[in-house]
Coordinates of N, CA and C and ligand atoms in Angstrom, one line a residue:
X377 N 1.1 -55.7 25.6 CA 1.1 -56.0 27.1 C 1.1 -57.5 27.3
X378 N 1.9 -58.2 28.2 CA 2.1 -59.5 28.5 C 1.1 -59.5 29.2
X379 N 0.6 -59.6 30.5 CA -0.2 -59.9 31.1 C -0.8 -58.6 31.9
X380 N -2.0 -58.5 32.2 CA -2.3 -56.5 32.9 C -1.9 -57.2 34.7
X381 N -1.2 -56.1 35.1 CA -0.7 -56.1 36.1 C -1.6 -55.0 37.0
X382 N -1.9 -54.1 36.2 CA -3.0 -53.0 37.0 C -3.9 -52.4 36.5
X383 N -4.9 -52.6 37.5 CA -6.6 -52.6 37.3 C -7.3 -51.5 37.7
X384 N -7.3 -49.7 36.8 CA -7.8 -48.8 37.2 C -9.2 -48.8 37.3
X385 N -9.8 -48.4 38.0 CA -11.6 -48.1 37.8 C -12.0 -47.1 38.1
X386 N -12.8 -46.5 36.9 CA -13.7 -45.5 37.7 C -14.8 -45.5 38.5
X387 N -15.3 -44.6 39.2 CA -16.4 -44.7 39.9 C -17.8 -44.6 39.4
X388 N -18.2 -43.6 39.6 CA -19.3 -43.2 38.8 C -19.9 -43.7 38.0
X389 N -20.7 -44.8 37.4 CA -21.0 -45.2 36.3 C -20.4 -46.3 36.0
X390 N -19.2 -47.0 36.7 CA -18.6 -48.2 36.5 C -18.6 -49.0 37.8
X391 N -18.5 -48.6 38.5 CA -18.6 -49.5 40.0 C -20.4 -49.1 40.6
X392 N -20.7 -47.8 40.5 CA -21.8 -47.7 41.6 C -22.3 -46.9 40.7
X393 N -24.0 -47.1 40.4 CA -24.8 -46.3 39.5 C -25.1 -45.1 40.5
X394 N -24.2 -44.1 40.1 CA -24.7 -42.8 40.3 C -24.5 -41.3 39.7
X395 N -24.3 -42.3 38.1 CA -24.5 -41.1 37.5 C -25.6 -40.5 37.5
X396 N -26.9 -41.6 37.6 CA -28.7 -40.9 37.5 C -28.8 -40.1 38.7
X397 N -27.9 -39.9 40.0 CA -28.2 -38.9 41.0 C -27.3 -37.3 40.6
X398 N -26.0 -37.7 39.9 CA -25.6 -36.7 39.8 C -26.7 -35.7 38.6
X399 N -27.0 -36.7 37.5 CA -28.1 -35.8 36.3 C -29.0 -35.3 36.9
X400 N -29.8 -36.0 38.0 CA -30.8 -35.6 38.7 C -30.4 -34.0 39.7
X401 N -29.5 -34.1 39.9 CA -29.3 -33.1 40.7 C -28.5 -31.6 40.0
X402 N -28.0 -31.9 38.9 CA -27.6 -30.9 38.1 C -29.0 -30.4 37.4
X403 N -29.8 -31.3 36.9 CA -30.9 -31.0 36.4 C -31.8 -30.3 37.5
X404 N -32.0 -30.0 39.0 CA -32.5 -29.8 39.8 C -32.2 -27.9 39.6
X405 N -30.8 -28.2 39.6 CA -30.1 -26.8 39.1 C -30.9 -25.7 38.7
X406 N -30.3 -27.1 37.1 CA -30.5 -26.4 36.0 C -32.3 -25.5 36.4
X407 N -33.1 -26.3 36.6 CA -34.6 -25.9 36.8 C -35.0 -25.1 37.6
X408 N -33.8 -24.5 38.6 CA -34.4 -23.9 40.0 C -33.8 -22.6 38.8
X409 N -32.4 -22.8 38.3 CA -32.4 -21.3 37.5 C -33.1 -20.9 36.3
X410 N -34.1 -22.0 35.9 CA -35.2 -21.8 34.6 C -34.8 -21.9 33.3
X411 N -34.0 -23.1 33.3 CA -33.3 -23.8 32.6 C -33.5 -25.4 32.6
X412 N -33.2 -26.1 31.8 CA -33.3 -27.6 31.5 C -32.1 -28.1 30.8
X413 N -31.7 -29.5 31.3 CA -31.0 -30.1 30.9 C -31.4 -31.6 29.7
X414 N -30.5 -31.6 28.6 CA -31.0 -33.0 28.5 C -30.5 -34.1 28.9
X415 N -30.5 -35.5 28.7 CA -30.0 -36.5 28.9 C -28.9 -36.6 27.9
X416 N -28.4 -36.4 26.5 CA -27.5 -36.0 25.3 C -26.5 -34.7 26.0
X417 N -26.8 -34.1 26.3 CA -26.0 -32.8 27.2 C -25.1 -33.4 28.5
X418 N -26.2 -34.4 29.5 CA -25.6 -35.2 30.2 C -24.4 -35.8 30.1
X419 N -24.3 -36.4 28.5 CA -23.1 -37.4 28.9 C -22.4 -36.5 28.6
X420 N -22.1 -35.8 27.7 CA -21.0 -34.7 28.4 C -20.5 -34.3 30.0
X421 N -21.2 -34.3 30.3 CA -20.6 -34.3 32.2 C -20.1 -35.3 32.9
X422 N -20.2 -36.4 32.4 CA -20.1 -38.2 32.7 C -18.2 -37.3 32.7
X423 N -17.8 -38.2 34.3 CA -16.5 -37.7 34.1 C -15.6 -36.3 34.4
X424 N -16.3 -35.4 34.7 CA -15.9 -34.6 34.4 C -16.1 -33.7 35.6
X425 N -15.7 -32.9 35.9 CA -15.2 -32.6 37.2 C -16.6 -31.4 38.0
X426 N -17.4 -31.1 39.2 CA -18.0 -30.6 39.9 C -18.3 -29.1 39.0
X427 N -16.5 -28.2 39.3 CA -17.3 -26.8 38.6 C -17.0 -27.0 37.1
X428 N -15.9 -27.8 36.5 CA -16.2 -27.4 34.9 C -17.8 -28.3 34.5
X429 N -18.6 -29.1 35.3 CA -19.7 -29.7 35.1 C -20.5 -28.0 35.5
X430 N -20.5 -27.2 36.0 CA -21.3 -26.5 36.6 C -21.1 -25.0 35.4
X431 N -19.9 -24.7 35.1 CA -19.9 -23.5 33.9 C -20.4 -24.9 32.6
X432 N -20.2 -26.4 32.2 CA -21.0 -26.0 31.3 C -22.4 -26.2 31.2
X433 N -23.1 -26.0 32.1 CA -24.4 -26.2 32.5 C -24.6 -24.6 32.3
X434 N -24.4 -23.6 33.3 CA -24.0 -22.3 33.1 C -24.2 -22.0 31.4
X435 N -23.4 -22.5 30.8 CA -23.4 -22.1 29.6 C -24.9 -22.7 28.6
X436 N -25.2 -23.9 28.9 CA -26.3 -23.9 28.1 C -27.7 -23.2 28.0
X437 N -27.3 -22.9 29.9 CA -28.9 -21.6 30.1 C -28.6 -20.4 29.9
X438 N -27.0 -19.7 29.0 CA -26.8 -18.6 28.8 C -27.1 -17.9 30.0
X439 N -26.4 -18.5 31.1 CA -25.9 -17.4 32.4 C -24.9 -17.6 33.1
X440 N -24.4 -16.1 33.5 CA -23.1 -16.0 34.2 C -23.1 -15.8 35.6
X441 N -22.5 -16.1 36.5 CA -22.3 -15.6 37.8 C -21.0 -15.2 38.4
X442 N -20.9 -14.6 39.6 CA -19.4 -14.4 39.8 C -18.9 -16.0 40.1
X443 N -17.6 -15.7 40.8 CA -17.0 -17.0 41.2 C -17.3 -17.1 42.7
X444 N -18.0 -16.4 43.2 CA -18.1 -16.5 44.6 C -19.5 -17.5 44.3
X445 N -20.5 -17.1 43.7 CA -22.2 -17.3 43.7 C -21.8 -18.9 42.9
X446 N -20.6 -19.2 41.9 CA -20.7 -20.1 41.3 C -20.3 -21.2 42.1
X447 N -19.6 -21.1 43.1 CA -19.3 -21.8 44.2 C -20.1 -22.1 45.4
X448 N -21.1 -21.2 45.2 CA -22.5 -21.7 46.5 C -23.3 -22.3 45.3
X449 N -23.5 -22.2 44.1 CA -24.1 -23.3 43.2 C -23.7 -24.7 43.3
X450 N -22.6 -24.7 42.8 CA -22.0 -25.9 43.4 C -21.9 -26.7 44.8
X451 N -21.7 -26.0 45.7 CA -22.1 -26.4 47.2 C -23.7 -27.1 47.1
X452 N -24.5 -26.3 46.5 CA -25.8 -26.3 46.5 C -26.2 -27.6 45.8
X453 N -25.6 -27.6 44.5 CA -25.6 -28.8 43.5 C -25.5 -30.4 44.4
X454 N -24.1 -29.9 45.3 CA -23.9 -31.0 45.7 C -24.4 -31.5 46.9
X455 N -24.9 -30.5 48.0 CA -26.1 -30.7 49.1 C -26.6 -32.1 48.7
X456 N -27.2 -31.2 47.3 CA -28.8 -32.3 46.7 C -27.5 -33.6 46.5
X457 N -27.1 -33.8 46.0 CA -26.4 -34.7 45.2 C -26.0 -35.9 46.9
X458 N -25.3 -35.1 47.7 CA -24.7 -36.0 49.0 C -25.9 -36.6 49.7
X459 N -27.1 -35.8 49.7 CA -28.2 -36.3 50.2 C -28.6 -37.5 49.3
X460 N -28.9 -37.9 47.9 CA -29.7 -38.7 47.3 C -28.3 -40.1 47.1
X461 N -27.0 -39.8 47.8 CA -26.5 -40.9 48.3 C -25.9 -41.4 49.7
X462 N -27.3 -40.3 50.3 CA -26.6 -40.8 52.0 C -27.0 -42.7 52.7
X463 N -27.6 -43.2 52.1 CA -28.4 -44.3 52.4 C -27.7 -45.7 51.1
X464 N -26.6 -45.0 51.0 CA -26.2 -46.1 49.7 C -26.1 -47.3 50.0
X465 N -25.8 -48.3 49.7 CA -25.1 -49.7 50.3 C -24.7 -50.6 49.1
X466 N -24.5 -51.5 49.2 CA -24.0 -53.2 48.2 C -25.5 -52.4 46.9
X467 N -26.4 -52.5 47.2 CA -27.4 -52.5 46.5 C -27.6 -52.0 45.4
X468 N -26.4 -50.5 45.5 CA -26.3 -49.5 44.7 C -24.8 -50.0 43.4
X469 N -24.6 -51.2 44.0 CA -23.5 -51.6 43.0 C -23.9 -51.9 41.6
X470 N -23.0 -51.7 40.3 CA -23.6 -52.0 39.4 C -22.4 -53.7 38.9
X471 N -23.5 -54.5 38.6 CA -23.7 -55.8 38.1 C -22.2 -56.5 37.8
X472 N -21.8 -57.5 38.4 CA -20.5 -57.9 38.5 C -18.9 -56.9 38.7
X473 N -19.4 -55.0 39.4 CA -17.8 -55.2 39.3 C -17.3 -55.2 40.4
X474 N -18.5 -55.7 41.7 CA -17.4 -55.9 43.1 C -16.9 -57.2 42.9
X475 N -17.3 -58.3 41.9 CA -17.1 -59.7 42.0 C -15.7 -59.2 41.1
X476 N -15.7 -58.7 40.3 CA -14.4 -58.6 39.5 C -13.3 -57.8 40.3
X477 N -13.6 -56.7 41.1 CA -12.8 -56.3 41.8 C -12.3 -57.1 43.1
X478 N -12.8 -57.9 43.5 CA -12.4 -59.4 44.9 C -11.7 -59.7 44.2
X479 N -12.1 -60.7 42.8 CA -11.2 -61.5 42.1 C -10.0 -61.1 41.8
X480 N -9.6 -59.7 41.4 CA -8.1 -59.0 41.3 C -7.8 -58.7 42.5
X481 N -8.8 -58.1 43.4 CA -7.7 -58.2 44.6 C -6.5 -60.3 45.4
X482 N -7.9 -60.5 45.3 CA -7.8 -62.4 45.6 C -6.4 -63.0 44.7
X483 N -6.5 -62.2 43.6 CA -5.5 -62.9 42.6 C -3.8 -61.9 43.0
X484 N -3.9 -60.9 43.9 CA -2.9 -60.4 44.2 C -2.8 -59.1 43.4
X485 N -3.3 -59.1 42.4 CA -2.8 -58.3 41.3 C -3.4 -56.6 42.0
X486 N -2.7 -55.7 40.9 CA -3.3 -54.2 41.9 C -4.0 -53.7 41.5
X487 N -4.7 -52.8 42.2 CA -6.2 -52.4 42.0 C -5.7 -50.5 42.4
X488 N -6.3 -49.6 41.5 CA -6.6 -48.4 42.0 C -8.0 -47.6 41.3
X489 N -8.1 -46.6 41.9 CA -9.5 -45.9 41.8 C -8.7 -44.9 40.8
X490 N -9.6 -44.6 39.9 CA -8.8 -42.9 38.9 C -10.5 -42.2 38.5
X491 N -10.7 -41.8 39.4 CA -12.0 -41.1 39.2 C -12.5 -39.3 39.5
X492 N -13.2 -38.4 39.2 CA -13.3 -37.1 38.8 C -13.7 -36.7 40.4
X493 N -14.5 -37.9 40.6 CA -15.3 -37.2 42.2 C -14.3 -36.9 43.2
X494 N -15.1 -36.2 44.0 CA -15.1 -35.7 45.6 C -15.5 -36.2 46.8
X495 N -16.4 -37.4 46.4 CA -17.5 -38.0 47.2 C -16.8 -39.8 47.5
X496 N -15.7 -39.6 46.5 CA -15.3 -41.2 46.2 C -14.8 -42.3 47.0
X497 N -14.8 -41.0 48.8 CA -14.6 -42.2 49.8 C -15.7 -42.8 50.5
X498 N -16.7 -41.4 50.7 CA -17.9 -41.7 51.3 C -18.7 -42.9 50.5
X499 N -18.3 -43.2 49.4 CA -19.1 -44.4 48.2 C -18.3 -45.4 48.8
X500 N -17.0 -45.6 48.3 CA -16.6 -47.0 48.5 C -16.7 -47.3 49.9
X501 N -16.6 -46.6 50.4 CA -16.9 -46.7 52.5 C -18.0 -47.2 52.7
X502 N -19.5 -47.1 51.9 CA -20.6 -47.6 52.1 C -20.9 -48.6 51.2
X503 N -20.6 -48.9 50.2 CA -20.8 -50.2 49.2 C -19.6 -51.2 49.5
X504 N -18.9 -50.8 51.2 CA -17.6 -52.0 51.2 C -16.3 -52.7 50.4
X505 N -15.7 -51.4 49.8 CA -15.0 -51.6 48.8 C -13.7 -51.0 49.1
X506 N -13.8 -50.3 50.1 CA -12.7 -48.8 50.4 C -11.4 -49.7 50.0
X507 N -11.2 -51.0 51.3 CA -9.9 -51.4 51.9 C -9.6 -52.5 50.9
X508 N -10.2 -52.9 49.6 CA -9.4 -53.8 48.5 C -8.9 -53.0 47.7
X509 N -8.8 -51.1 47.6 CA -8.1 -50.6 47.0 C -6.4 -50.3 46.9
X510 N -5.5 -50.8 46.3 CA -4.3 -50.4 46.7 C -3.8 -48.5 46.8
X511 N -4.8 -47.8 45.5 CA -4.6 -46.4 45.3 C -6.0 -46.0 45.1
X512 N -6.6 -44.7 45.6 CA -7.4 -43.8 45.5 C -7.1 -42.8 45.3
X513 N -7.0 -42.7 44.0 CA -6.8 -41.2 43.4 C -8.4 -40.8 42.5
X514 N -8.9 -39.8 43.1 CA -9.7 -39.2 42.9 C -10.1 -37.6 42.9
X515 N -11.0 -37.2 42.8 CA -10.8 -35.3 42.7 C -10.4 -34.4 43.7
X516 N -9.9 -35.0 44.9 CA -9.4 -34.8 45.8 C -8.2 -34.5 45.7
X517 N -7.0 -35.3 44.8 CA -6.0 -35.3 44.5 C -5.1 -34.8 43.3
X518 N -6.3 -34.5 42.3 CA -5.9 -34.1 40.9 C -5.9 -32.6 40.8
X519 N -5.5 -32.0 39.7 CA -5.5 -30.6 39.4 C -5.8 -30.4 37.9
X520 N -6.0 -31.9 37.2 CA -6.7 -31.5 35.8 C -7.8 -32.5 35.7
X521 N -8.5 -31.9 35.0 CA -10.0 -33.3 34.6 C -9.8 -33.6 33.5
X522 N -10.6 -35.0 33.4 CA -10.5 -35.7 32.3 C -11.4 -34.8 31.0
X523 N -10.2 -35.2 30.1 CA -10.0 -35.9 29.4 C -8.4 -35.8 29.4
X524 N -7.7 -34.7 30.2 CA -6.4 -34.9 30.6 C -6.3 -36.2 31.1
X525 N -4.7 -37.2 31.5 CA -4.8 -38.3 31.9 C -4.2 -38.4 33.1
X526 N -4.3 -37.6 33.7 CA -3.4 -37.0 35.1 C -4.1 -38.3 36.5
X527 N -5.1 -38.4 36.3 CA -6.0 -39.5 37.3 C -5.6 -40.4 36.9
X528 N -5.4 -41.1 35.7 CA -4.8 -42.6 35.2 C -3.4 -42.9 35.8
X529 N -2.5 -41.6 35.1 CA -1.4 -41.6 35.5 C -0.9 -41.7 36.7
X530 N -1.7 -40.9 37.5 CA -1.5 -41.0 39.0 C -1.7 -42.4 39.6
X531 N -2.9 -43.0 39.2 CA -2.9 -44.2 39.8 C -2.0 -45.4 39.3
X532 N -1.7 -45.3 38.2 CA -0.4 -46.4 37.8 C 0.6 -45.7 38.4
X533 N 1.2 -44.6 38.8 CA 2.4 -44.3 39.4 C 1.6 -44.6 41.0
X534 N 1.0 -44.8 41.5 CA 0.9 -45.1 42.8 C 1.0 -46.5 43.0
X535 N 0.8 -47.2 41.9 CA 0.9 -49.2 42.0 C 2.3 -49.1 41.6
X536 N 2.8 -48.4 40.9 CA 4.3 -48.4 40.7 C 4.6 -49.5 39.5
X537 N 3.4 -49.2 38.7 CA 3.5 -50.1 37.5 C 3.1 -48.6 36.3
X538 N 3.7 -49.1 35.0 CA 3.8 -48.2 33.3 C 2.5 -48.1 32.9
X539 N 2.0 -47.4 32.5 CA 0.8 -47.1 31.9 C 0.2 -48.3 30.8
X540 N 1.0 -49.0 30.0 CA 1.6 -50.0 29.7 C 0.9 -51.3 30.0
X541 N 1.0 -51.6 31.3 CA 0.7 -52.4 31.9 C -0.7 -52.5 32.7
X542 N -1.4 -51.4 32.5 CA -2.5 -51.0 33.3 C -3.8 -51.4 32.5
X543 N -5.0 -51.5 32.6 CA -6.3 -51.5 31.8 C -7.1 -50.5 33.0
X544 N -8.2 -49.8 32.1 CA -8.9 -48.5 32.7 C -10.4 -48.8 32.2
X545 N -11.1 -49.0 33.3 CA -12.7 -49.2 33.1 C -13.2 -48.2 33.0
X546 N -13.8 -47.5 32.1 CA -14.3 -45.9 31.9 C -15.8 -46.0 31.1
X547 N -16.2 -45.1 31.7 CA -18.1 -44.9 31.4 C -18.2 -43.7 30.5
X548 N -17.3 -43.0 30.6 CA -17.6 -41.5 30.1 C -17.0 -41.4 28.7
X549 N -16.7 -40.9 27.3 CA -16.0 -40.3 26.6 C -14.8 -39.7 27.2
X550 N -14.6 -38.8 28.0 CA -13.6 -37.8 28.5 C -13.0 -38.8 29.4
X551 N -13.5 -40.2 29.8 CA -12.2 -40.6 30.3 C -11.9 -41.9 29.6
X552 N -12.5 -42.1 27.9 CA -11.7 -43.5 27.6 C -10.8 -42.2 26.8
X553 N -11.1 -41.0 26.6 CA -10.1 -40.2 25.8 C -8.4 -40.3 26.5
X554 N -8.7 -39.6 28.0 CA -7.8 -39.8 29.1 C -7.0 -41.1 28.9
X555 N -7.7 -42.1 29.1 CA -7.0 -43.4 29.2 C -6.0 -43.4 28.2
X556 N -6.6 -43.3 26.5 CA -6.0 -43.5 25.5 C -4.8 -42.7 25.9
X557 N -5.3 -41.4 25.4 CA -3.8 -40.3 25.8 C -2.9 -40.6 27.0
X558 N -3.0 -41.3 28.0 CA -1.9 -41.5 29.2 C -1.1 -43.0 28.4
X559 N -2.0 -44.1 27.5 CA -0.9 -45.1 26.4 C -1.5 -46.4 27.7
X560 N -3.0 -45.9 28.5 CA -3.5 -47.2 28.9 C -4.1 -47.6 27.7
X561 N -4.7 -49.1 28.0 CA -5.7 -50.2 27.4 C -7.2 -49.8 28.0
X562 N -8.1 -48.9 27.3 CA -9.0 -48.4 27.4 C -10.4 -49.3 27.2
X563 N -11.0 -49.6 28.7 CA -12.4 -50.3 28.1 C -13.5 -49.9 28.6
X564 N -14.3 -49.6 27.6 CA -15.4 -48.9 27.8 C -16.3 -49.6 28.2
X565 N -17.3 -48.6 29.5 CA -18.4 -49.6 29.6 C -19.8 -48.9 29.3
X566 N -20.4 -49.7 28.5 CA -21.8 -49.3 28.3 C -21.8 -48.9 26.6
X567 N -22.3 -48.2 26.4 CA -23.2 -48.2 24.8 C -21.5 -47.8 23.7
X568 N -22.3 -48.9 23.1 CA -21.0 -48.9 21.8 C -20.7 -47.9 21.1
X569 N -22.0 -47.4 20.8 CA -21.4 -46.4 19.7 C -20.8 -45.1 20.5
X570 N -21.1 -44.4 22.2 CA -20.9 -43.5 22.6 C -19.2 -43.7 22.9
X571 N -19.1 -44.9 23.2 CA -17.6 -45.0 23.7 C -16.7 -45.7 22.5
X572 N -16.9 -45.8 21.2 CA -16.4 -46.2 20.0 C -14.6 -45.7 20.4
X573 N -14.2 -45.0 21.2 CA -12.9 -44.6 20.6 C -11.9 -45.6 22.2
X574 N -12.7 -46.2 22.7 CA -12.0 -47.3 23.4 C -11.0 -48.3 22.9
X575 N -10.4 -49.1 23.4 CA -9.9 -50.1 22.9 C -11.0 -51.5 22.7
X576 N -11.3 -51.4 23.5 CA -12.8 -52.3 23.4 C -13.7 -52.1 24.5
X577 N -14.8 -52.4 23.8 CA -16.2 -52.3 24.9 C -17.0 -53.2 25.5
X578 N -17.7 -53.4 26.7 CA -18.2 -54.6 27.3 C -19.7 -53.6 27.8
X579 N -20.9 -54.3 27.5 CA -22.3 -53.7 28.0 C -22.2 -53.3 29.3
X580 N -21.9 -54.0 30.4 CA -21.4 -53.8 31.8 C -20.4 -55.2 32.1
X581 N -20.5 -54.9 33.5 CA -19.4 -55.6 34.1 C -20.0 -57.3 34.1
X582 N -21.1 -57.1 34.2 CA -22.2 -58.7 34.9 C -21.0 -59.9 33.9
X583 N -21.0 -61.0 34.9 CA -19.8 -62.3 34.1 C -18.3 -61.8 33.7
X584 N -17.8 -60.4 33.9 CA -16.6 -59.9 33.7 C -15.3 -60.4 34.6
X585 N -14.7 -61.4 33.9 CA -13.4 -62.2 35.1 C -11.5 -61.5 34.7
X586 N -11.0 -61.6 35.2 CA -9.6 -61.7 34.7 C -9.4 -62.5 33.2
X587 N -10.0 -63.5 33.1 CA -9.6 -63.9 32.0 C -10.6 -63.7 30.7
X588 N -11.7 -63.6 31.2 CA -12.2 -62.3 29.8 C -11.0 -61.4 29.4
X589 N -11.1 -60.2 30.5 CA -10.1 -59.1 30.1 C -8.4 -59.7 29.7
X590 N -8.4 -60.4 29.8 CA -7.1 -61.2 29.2 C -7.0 -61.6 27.7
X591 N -8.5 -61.8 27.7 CA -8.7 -62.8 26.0 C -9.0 -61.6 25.6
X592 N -9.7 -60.8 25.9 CA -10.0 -59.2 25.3 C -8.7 -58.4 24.8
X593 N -8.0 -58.1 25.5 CA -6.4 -57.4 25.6 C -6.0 -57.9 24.4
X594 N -5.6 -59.6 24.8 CA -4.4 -60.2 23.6 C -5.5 -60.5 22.3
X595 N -6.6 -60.3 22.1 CA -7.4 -59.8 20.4 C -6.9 -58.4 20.0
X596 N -7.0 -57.4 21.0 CA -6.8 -55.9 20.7 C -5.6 -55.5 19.9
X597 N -4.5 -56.7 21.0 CA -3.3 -56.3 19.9 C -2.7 -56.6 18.3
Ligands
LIG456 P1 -18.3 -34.9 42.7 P2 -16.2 -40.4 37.8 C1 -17.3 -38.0 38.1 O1 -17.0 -39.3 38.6 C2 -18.8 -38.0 37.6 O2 -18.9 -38.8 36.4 C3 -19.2 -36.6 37.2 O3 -20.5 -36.6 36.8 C4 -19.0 -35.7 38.5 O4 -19.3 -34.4 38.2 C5 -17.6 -35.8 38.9 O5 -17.2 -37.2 39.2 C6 -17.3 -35.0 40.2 O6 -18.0 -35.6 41.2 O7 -19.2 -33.8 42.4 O8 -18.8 -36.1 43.5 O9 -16.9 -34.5 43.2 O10 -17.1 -40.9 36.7 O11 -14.9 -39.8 37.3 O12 -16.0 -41.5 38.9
LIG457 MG1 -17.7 -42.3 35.3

């Protein structure tokens, strides 16, 4: 890659800490059907889509439901979940990536969202982020979950730039897998050893500029 031309991000865990609402609320679930989740079980869900998060929750308390009852779980799941981010704002941002996201908008370069949720407007609408995105492709839009790369893909074909040319900020396993397999520049954020199969990893975003991620890229290759 000469220079990254486009700047995918996910949500969840990369722009606005809300993975601890979604654990909290799947775990609410899990406990109302007399079951428990753990935090190790958790990151498996990081990423991954409302009901395949919900059969495999399902599956660790060894129960089945129809598809009608599995869809008022989920409604239910997400009640709890929309409520514990109705009050969101700037506050809920996590540590340098609206400053890195101004800076690539500021710098011209493109910016898209490639994220699992459903919720992903009502977020960026209240943490003030909506209108520096050029593409919002989110669970709204997709028809496979990550670790397919259909969300990546989508959002580099919506900047109208090669996969190629793109870098993908990912919190989860199942989406630096995604990244990889669509033949983006995969960077992980958060704990090294969970996201080892990135291209490279950064603790969080906090001091994260264009030209970090530049000096980062041209070591990678
Ligand atoms: P919703 P991301 C993902 O978002 C979350 O990581 C995952 O925990 C959640 O189940 C999924 O969105 C669906 O979210 O229930 O709001 O539609 O990390 O891909 O931005
Ligand atoms: Mg995430």
């Amino acid at each position: 890659m000469k220079k990254v031309k486009g700047y995918i991000f996910d949500l969840d865990g990369v722009i606005v800490d809300t993975a601890k609402y979604h654990y909290k609320s799947w775990r609410r679930l899990a406990n109302k059907l007399g079951f428990d989740i753990t935090i190790e079980q958790n990151e498996n869900l990081k990423g991954v889509s409302r009901k395949e998060s919900l059969e495999y929750i399902l599956k660790i308390g060894g129960q089945s439901f129809s598809d009608i009852e599995q869809t008022k779980l989920a409604e239910l799941k997400n009640s709890w979940y929309v409520e514990s981010i109705s009050n969101m704002d700037e506050s809920e941002l996590l540590p340098g990536a609206a400053e890195l996201i101004r800076e690539i908008k500021a710098a011209g370069l493109k910016l898209s969202l490639g994220s699992a949720s459903k919720n992903s407007e009502r977020i960026l609408k209240s943490t003030g982020l909506y209108d520096l995105f050029d593409a919002i492709i989110d669970g709204t839009k997709t028809s496979e979950s990550k670790p397919h790369p259909q969300v990546f893909l989508m959002g580099a074909e919506a900047l109208g730039l090669d996969p190629e040319d793109c870098v993908v900020f990912e919190d989860s396993i199942n989406g630096i897998k995604a990244a990889n397999t669509g033949g983006f520049t995969s960077i992980g954020v958060g704990d090294e050893h969970t996201l080892r199969e990135a291209s490279f990893i950064l603790p969080n975003l906090e001091g994260c500029t264009i030209a970090v991620i530049e000096e980062k890229v041209a070591q990678h290759k």
